[in-house]
Tab-separated table of C-alpha atoms and ligand atoms in Angstrom:
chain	number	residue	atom	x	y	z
A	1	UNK	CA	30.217	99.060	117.683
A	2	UNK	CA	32.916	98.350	114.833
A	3	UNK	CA	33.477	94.672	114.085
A	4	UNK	CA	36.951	93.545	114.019
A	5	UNK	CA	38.717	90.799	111.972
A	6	UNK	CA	42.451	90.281	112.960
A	7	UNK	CA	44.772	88.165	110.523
A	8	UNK	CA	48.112	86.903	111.623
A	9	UNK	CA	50.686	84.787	110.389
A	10	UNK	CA	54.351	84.765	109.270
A	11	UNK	CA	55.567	86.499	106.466
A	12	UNK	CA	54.607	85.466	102.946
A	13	UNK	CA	51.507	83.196	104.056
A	14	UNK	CA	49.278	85.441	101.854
A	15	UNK	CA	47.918	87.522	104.854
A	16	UNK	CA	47.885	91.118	102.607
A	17	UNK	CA	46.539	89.565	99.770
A	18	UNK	CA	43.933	87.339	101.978
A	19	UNK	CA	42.970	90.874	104.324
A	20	UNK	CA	41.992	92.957	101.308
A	21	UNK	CA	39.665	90.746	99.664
A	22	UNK	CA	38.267	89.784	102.833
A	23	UNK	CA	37.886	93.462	103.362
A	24	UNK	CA	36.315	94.181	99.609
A	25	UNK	CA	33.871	91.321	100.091
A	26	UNK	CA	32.513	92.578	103.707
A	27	UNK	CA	32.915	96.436	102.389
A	28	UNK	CA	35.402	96.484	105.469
A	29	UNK	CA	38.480	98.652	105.358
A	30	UNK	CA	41.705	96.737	105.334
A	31	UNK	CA	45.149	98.148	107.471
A	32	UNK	CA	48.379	96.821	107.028
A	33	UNK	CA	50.509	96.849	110.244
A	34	UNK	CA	53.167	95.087	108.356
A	35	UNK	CA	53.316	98.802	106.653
A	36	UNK	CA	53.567	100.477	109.534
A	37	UNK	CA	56.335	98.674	111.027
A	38	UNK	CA	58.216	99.098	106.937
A	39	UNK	CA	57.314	102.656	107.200
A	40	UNK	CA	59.022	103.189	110.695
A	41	UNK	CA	61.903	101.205	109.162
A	42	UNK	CA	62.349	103.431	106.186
A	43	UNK	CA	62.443	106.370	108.753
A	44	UNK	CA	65.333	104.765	110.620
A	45	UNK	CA	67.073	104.191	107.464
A	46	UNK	CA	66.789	107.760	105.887
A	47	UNK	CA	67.818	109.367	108.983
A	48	UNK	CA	70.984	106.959	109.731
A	49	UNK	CA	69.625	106.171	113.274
A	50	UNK	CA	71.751	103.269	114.838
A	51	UNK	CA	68.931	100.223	114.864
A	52	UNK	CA	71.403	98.045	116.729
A	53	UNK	CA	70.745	100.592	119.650
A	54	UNK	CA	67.051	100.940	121.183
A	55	UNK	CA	68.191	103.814	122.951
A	56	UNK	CA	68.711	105.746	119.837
A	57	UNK	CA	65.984	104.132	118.097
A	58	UNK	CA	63.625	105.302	121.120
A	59	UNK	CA	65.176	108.498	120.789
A	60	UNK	CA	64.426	109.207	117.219
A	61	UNK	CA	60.746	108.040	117.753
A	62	UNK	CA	58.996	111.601	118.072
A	63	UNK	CA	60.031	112.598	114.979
A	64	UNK	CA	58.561	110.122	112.780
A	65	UNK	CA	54.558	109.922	112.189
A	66	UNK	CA	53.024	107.137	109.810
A	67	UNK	CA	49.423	107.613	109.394
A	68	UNK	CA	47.411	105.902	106.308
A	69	UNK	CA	44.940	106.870	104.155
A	70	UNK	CA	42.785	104.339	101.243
A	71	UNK	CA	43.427	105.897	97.770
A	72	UNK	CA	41.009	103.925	95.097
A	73	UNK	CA	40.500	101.465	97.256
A	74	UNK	CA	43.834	101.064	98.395
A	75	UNK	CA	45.797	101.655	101.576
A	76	UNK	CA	48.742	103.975	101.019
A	77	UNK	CA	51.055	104.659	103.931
A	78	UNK	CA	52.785	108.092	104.530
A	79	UNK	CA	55.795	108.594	106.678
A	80	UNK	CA	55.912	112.287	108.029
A	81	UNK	CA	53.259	113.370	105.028
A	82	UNK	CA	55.030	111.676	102.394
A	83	UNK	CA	54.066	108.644	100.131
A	84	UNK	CA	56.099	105.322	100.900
A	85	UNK	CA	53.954	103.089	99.905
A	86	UNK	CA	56.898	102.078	96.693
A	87	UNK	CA	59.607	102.269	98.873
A	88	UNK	CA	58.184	100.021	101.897
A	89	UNK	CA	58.000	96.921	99.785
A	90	UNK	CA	61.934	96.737	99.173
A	91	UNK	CA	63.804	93.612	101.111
A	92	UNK	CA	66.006	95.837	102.903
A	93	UNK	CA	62.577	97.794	104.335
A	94	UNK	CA	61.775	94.183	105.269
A	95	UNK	CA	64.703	93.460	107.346
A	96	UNK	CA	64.537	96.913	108.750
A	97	UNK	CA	60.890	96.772	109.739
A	98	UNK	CA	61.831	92.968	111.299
A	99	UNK	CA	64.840	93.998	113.422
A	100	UNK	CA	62.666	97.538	114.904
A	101	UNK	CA	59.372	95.929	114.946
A	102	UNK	CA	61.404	94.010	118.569
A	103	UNK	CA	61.655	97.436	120.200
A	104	UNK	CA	58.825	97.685	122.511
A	105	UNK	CA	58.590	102.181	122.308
A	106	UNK	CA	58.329	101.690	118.547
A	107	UNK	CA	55.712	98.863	118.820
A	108	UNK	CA	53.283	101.102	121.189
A	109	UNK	CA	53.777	104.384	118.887
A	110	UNK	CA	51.743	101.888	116.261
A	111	UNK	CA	49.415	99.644	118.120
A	112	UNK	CA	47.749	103.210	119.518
A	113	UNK	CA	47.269	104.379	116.043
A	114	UNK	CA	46.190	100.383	115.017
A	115	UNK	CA	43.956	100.248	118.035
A	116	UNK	CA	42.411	103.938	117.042
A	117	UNK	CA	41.725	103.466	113.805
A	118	UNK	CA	39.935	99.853	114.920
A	119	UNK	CA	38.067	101.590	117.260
A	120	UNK	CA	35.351	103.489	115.212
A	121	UNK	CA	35.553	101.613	111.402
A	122	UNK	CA	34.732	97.836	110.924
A	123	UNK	CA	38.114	96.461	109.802
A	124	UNK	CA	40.688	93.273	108.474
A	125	UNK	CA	43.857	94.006	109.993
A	126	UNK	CA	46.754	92.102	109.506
A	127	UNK	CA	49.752	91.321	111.019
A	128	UNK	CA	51.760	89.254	113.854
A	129	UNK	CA	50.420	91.052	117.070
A	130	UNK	CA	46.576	91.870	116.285
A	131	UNK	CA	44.949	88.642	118.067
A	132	UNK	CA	47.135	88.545	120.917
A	133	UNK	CA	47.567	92.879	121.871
A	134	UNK	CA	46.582	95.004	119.216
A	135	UNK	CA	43.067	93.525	119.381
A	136	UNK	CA	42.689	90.822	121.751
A	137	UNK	CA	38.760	91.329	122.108
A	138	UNK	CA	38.334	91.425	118.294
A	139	UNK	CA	35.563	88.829	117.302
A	140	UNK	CA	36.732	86.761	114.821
A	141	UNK	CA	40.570	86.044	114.511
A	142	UNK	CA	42.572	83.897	111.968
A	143	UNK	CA	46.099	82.670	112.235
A	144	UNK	CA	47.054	81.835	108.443
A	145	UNK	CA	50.282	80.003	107.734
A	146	UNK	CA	52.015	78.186	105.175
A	147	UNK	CA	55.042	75.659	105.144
A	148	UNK	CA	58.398	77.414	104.120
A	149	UNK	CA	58.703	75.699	101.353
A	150	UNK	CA	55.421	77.484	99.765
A	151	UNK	CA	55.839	80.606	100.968
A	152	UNK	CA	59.432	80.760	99.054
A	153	UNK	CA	58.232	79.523	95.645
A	154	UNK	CA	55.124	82.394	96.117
A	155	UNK	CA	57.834	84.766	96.709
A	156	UNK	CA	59.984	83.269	94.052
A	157	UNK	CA	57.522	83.452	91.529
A	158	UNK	CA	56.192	87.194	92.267
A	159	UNK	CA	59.847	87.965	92.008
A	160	UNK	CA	60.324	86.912	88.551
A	161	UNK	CA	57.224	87.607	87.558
A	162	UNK	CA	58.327	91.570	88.121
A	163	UNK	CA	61.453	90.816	85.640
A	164	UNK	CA	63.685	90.761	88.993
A	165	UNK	CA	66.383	88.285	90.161
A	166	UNK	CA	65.598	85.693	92.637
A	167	UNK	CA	67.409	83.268	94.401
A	168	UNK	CA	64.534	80.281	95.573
A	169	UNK	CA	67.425	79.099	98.414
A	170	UNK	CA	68.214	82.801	99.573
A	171	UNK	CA	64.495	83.579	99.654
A	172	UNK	CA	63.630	80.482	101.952
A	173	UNK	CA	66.724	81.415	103.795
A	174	UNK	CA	65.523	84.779	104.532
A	175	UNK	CA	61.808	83.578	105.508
A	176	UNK	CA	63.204	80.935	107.826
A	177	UNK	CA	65.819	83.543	109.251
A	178	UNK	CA	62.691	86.517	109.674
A	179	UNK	CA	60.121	83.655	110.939
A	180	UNK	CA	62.858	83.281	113.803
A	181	UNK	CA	63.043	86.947	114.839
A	182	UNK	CA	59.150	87.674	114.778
A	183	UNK	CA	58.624	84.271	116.715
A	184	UNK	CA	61.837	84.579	119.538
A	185	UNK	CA	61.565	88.711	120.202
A	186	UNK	CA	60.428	89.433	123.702
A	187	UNK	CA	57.582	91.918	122.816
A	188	UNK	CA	54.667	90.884	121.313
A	189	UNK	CA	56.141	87.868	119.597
A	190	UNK	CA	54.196	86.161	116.612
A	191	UNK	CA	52.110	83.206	117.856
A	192	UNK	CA	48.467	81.757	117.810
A	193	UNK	CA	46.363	83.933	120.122
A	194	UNK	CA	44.500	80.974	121.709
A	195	UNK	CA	41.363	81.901	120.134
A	196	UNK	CA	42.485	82.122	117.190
A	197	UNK	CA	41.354	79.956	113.912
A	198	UNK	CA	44.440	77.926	112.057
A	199	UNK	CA	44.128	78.209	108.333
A	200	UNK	CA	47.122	77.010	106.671
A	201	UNK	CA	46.997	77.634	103.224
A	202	UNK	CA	50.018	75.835	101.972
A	203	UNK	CA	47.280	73.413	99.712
A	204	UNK	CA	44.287	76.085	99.281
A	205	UNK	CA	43.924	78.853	96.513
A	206	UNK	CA	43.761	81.783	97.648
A	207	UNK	CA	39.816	82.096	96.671
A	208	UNK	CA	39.354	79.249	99.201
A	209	UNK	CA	41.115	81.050	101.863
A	210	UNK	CA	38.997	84.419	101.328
A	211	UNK	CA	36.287	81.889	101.284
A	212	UNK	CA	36.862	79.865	104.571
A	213	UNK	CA	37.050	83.698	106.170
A	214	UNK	CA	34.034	85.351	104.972
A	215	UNK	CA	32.235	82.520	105.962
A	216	UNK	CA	33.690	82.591	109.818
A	217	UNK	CA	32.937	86.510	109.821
A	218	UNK	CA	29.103	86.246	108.248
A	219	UNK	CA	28.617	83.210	111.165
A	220	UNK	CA	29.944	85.532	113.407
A	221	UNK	CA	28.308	88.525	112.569
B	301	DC	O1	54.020	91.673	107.199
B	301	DC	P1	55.294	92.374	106.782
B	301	DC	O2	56.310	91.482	106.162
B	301	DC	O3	55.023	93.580	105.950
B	301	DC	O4	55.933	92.895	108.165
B	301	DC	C1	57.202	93.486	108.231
B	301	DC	C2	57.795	93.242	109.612
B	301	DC	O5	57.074	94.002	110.585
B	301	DC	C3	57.752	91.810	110.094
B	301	DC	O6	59.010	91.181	109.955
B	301	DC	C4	57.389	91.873	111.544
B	301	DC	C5	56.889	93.254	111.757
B	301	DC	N1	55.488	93.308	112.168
B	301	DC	C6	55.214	93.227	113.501
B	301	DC	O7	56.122	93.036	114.305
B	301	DC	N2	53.945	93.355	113.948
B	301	DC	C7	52.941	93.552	113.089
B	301	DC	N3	51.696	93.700	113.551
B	301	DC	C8	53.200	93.611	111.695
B	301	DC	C9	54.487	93.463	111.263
């Protein structure tokens, strides 16, 4: 029997970051649905499918397969064989992966291969729907937040911190604006699974978050 941890939260509360040291401390491997969703995103984009219509999104489905593999310790994400793993972590891949991830066709293509790979491996996953569908059964799950506010300046700062341009206003703009669309979509919105442990990490490092985790998962284990 594989042990499951499921992390979700809203975007830019540190889940990713949070997951994979979890992950490296328990010697558990960490998946990223937040990729997946990117990765099906990217595939809408390159072939010009019309996202604004679920019919043609739903009808471009077949052709696209994300599958992931760990490379040193790291999860890399393919999209029909090739390596995205760069290319998913643009805004616009963001957005994109927001505005498909409401389609309910696209959201069962990944939650079989989330739910497979959970099946046989002891794993962190992360993401909005783990607790409540991907893995409702899963042992231990965490619902990590943080206020606006400190989720833009993180942002902010990794921004700059790559030599790019950043707008703190337009940032907390776009988290407030993306918070609205995971929580309000009819499928598998983002919300506490009632089982599910609050961490908010607006005032905690992130070693105290990894922390407060491990300890849940080594009581529960
Ligand atoms: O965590 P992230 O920012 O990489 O996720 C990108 C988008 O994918 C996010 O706006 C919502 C969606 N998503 C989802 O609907 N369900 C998941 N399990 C993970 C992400």
């Amino acid at each position: 029997m594989s042990f499951q941890i499921a992390i979700d939260g809203p975007a830019g509360a540190g889940k990713s970051t949070v997951a994979k040291r979890v992950a490296a401390a328990l010697g558990f491997i960490y998946v990223d649905t937040g990729a997946m969703y990117r990765a099906m995103g990217l595939y809408f984009l390159d072939r010009g499918v019309d996202t604004d219509d679920e019919e043609s999104v739903n009808a471009s489905l077949d052709g696209a397969e994300v599958t992931l593999d760990i490379i040193d310790g790291n999860q890399v994400v393919f999209l029909n064989g090739q390596d995205v793993n760069g290319r998913i972590r643009t805004e616009e891949a963001g957005m994109m992966a927001s505005k498909t991830s409401a389609y309910a066709k696209n959201r069962q293509k990944l939650v079989d291969t989330q739910q497979k790979i959970a099946a046989t491996q002891n794993v962190v996953m992360d993401g909005r729907d783990i607790g409540t569908v991907v893995l409702p059964d899963a042992p231990l799950k965490i619902y990590l937040t943080a206020s606006v506010q400190t989720r833009a300046d993180r942002r902010y700062k990794e921004l700059i911190a790559k030599g790019q341009e950043a707008d703190l206003a337009a940032i907390a703009r776009d988290i407030e604006q993306r918070d609205y669309q995971d929580m309000h979509r009819e499928n598998s919105p983002l919300r506490r699974a009632d089982d599910a442990i609050l961490v908010d990490s607006s005032d905690m490092d992130i070693d105290e978050v990894v922390n407060t985790i491990v300890t849940y998962a080594k009581e529960k284990m």
